[in-house]
Coordinates of C-alpha atoms in Angstrom, one line a residue:
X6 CA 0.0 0.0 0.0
X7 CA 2.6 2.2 1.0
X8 CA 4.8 1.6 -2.5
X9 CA 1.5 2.1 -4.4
X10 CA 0.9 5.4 -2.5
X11 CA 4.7 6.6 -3.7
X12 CA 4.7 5.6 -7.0
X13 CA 1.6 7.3 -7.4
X14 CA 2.8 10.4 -5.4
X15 CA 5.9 10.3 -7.9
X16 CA 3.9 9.8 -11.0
X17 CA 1.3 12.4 -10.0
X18 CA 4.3 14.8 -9.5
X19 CA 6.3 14.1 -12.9
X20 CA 3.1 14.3 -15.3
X21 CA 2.4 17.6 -13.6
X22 CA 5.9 18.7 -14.8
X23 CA 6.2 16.8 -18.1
X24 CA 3.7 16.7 -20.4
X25 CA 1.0 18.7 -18.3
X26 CA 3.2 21.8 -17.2
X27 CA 5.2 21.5 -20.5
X28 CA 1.6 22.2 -22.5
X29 CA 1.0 24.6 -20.3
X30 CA 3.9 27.0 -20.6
X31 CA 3.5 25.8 -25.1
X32 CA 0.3 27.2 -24.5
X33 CA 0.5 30.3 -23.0
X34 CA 3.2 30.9 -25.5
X35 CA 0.5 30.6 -28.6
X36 CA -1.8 33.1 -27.0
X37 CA 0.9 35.4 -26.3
X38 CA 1.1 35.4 -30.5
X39 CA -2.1 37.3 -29.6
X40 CA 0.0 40.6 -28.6
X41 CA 1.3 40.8 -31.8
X42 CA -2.3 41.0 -33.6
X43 CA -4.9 38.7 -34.3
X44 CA -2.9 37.2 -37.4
X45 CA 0.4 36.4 -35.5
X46 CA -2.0 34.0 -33.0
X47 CA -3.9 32.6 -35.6
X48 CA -0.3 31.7 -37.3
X49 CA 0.3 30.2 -34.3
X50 CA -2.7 28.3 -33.3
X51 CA -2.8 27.0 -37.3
X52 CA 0.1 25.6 -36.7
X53 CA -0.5 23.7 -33.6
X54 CA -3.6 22.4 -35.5
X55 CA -1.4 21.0 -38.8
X56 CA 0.6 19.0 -36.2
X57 CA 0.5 15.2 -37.9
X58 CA -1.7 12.9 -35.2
X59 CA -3.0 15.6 -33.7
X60 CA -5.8 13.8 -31.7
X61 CA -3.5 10.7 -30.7
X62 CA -0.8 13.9 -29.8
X63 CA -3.6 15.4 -27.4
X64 CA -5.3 12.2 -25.9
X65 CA -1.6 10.5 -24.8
X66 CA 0.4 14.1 -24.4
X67 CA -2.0 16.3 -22.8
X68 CA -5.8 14.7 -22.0
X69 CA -4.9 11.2 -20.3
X70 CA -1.9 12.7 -17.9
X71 CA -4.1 15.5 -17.4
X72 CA -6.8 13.3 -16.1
X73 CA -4.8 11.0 -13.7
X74 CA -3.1 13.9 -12.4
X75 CA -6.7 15.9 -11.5
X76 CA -8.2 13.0 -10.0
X77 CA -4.9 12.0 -8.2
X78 CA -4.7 15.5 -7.0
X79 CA -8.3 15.7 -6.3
X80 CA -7.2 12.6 -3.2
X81 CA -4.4 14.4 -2.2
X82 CA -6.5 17.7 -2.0
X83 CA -9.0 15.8 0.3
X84 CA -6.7 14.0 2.0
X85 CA -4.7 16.9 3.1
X86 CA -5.0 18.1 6.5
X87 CA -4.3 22.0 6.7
X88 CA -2.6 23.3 9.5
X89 CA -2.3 27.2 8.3
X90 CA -4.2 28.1 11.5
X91 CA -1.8 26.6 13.5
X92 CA 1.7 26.6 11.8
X93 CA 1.1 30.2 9.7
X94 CA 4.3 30.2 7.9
X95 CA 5.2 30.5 4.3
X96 CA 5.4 26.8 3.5
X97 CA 2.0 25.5 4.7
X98 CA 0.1 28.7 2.9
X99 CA 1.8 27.5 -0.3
X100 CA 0.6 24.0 0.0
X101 CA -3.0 25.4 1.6
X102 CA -2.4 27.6 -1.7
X103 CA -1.5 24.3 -3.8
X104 CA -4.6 22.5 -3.2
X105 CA -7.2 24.9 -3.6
X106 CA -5.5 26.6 -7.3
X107 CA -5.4 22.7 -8.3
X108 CA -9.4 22.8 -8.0
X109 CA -9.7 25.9 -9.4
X110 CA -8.1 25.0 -12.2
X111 CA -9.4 21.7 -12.7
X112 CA -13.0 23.5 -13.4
X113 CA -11.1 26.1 -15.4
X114 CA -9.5 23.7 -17.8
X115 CA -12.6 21.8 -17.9
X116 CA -14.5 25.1 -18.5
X117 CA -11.9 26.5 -21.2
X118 CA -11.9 22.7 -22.9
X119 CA -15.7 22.8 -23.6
X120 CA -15.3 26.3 -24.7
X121 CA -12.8 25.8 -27.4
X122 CA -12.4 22.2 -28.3
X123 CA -15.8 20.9 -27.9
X124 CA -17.2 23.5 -29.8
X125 CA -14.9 23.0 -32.3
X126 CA -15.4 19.4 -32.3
X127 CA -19.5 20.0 -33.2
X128 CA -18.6 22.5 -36.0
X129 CA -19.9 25.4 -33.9
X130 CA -16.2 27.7 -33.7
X131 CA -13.0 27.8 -35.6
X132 CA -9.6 28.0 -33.5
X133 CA -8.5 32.0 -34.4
X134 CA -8.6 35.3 -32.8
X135 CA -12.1 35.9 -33.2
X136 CA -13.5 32.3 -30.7
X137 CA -10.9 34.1 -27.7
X138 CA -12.7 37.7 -28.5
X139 CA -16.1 36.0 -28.0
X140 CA -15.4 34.5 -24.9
X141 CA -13.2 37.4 -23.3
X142 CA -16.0 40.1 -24.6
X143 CA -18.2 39.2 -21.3
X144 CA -16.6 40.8 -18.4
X145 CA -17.4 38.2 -15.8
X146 CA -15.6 35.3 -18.5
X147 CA -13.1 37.7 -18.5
X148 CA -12.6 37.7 -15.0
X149 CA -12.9 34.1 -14.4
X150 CA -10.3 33.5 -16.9
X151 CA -7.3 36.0 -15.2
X152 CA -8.8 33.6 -12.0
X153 CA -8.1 30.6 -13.8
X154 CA -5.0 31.3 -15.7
X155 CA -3.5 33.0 -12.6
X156 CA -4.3 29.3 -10.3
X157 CA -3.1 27.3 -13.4
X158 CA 0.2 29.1 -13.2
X159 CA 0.4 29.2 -9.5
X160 CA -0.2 25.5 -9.6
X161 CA 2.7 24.7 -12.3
X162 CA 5.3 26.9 -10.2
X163 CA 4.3 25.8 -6.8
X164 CA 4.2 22.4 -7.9
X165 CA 7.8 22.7 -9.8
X166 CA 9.1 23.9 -6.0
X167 CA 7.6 20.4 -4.9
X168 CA 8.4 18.3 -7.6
X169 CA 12.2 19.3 -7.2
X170 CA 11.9 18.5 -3.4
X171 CA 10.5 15.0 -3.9
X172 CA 12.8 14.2 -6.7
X173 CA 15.7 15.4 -4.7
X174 CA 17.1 18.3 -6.7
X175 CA 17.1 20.5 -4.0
X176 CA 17.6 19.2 -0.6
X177 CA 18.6 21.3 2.1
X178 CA 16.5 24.7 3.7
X179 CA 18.7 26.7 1.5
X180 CA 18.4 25.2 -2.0
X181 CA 14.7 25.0 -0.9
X182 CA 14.7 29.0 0.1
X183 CA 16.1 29.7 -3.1
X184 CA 14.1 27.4 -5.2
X185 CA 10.9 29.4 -3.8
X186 CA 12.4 32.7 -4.7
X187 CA 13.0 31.4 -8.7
X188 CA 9.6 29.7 -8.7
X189 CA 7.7 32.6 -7.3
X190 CA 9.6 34.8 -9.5
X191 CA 8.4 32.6 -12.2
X192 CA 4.8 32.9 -11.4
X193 CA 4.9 36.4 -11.1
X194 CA 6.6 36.8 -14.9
X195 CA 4.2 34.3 -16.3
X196 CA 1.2 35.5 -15.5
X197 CA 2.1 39.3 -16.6
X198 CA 2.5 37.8 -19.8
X199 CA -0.4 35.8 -19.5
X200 CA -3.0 38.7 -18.2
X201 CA -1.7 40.8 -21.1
X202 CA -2.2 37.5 -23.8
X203 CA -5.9 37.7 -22.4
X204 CA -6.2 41.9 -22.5
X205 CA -5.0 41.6 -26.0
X206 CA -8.1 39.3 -27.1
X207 CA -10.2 42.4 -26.0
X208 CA -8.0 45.2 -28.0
X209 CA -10.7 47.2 -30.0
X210 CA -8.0 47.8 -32.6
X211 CA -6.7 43.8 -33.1
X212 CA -10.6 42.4 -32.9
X213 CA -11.2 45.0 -36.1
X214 CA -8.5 43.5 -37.6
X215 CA -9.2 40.1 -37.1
X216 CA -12.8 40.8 -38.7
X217 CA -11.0 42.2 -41.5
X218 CA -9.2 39.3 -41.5
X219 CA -12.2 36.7 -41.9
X220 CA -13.9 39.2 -44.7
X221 CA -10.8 38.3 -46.8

């Protein structure tokens, strides 16, 4: 029981990192196209589309690990005894922290996945400039989405802090100190560039252009 328990702890941890988090950071990459105008992302997404097995890519690479490591983390979320009250210190808020941006953006993802592919999937939308402008037009969508994007990113730099502990990269209180300082540094860099990928989506100027764009 207790080998099965690591080898899931250790499985849960790696897919977070590689492919989940590795998606993640591709992904926020293709919508930062989107602050270069409504062509530059829809370059970008096209080409993400004309990748050879694309379904087989996205079940195996992205949907399956995705899955086991939200309903693993799910258990470990509801297994997890908080002790923030108690023990207040930087740590234990990040793992309080930890859990509750992993739910968050578990219904995000799920959320953002019926949005997009789904719809696309039923012949409803086309990936381009003009499906994001939709969505982020609606100031409450717009607001759950900075919520979402900011847990998601949390979640992958948090979770790189842990997943270097429990691999043993980084050891000692120091390492560990420093580790927090890069990885929180991270977070804060990502998400700049993330809230600005979503603000561009909603640029009066780029969602002209990406009518224009359509019309042609």
């Amino acid at each position: 029981m207790a080998t099965s328990h690591f080898f899931n702890r250790r499985l849960h941890s790696l897919l977070g990192v590689i492919p989940v988090g590795v998606f993640l950071l591709i992904h926020l990459t293709v919508n930062y196209m989107a602050t270069r105008g409504p062509e530059s992302f829809n370059n970008a997404a096209g080409f993400m589309e004309s990748l050879p097995f694309l379904p087989v890519l996205e079940w195996v690479l992205i949907f399956l690990p995705l899955l086991y490591h939200a309903i693993y983390g799910l258990y470990i979320a509801f297994q997890a005894k908080h002790n923030v009250g108690n023990f207040s210190y930087v740590r234990n808020i990040m793992f309080m922290l930890q859990r509750y941006t992993g739910i968050i953006t578990l219904i995000f993802v799920g959320w953002h996945v019926w949005e997009t592919r789904a719809q696309m999937a039923l012949g409803t939308k086309e990936l381009n400039f003009n499906m994001m402008a939709d969505i982020l037009q609606n100031n409450w969508m717009m607001a759950f989405y900075i919520v979402g994007v900011i847990s998601a990113i949390f979640h992958f730099s948090n979770g790189m802090w842990s997943f270097l502990v429990s691999w043993g990269v980084t050891i000692g209180p120091r390492s560990q100190r420093i580790s927090t300082y890069v990885w929180m540094t991270v977070f804060v860099l990502v998400s700049i560039v993330a809230i600005s990928s979503l603000f561009s989506f909603t640029n009066a100027e780029y969602i002209k252009e990406a009518v224009n764009l359509t019309t042609h």
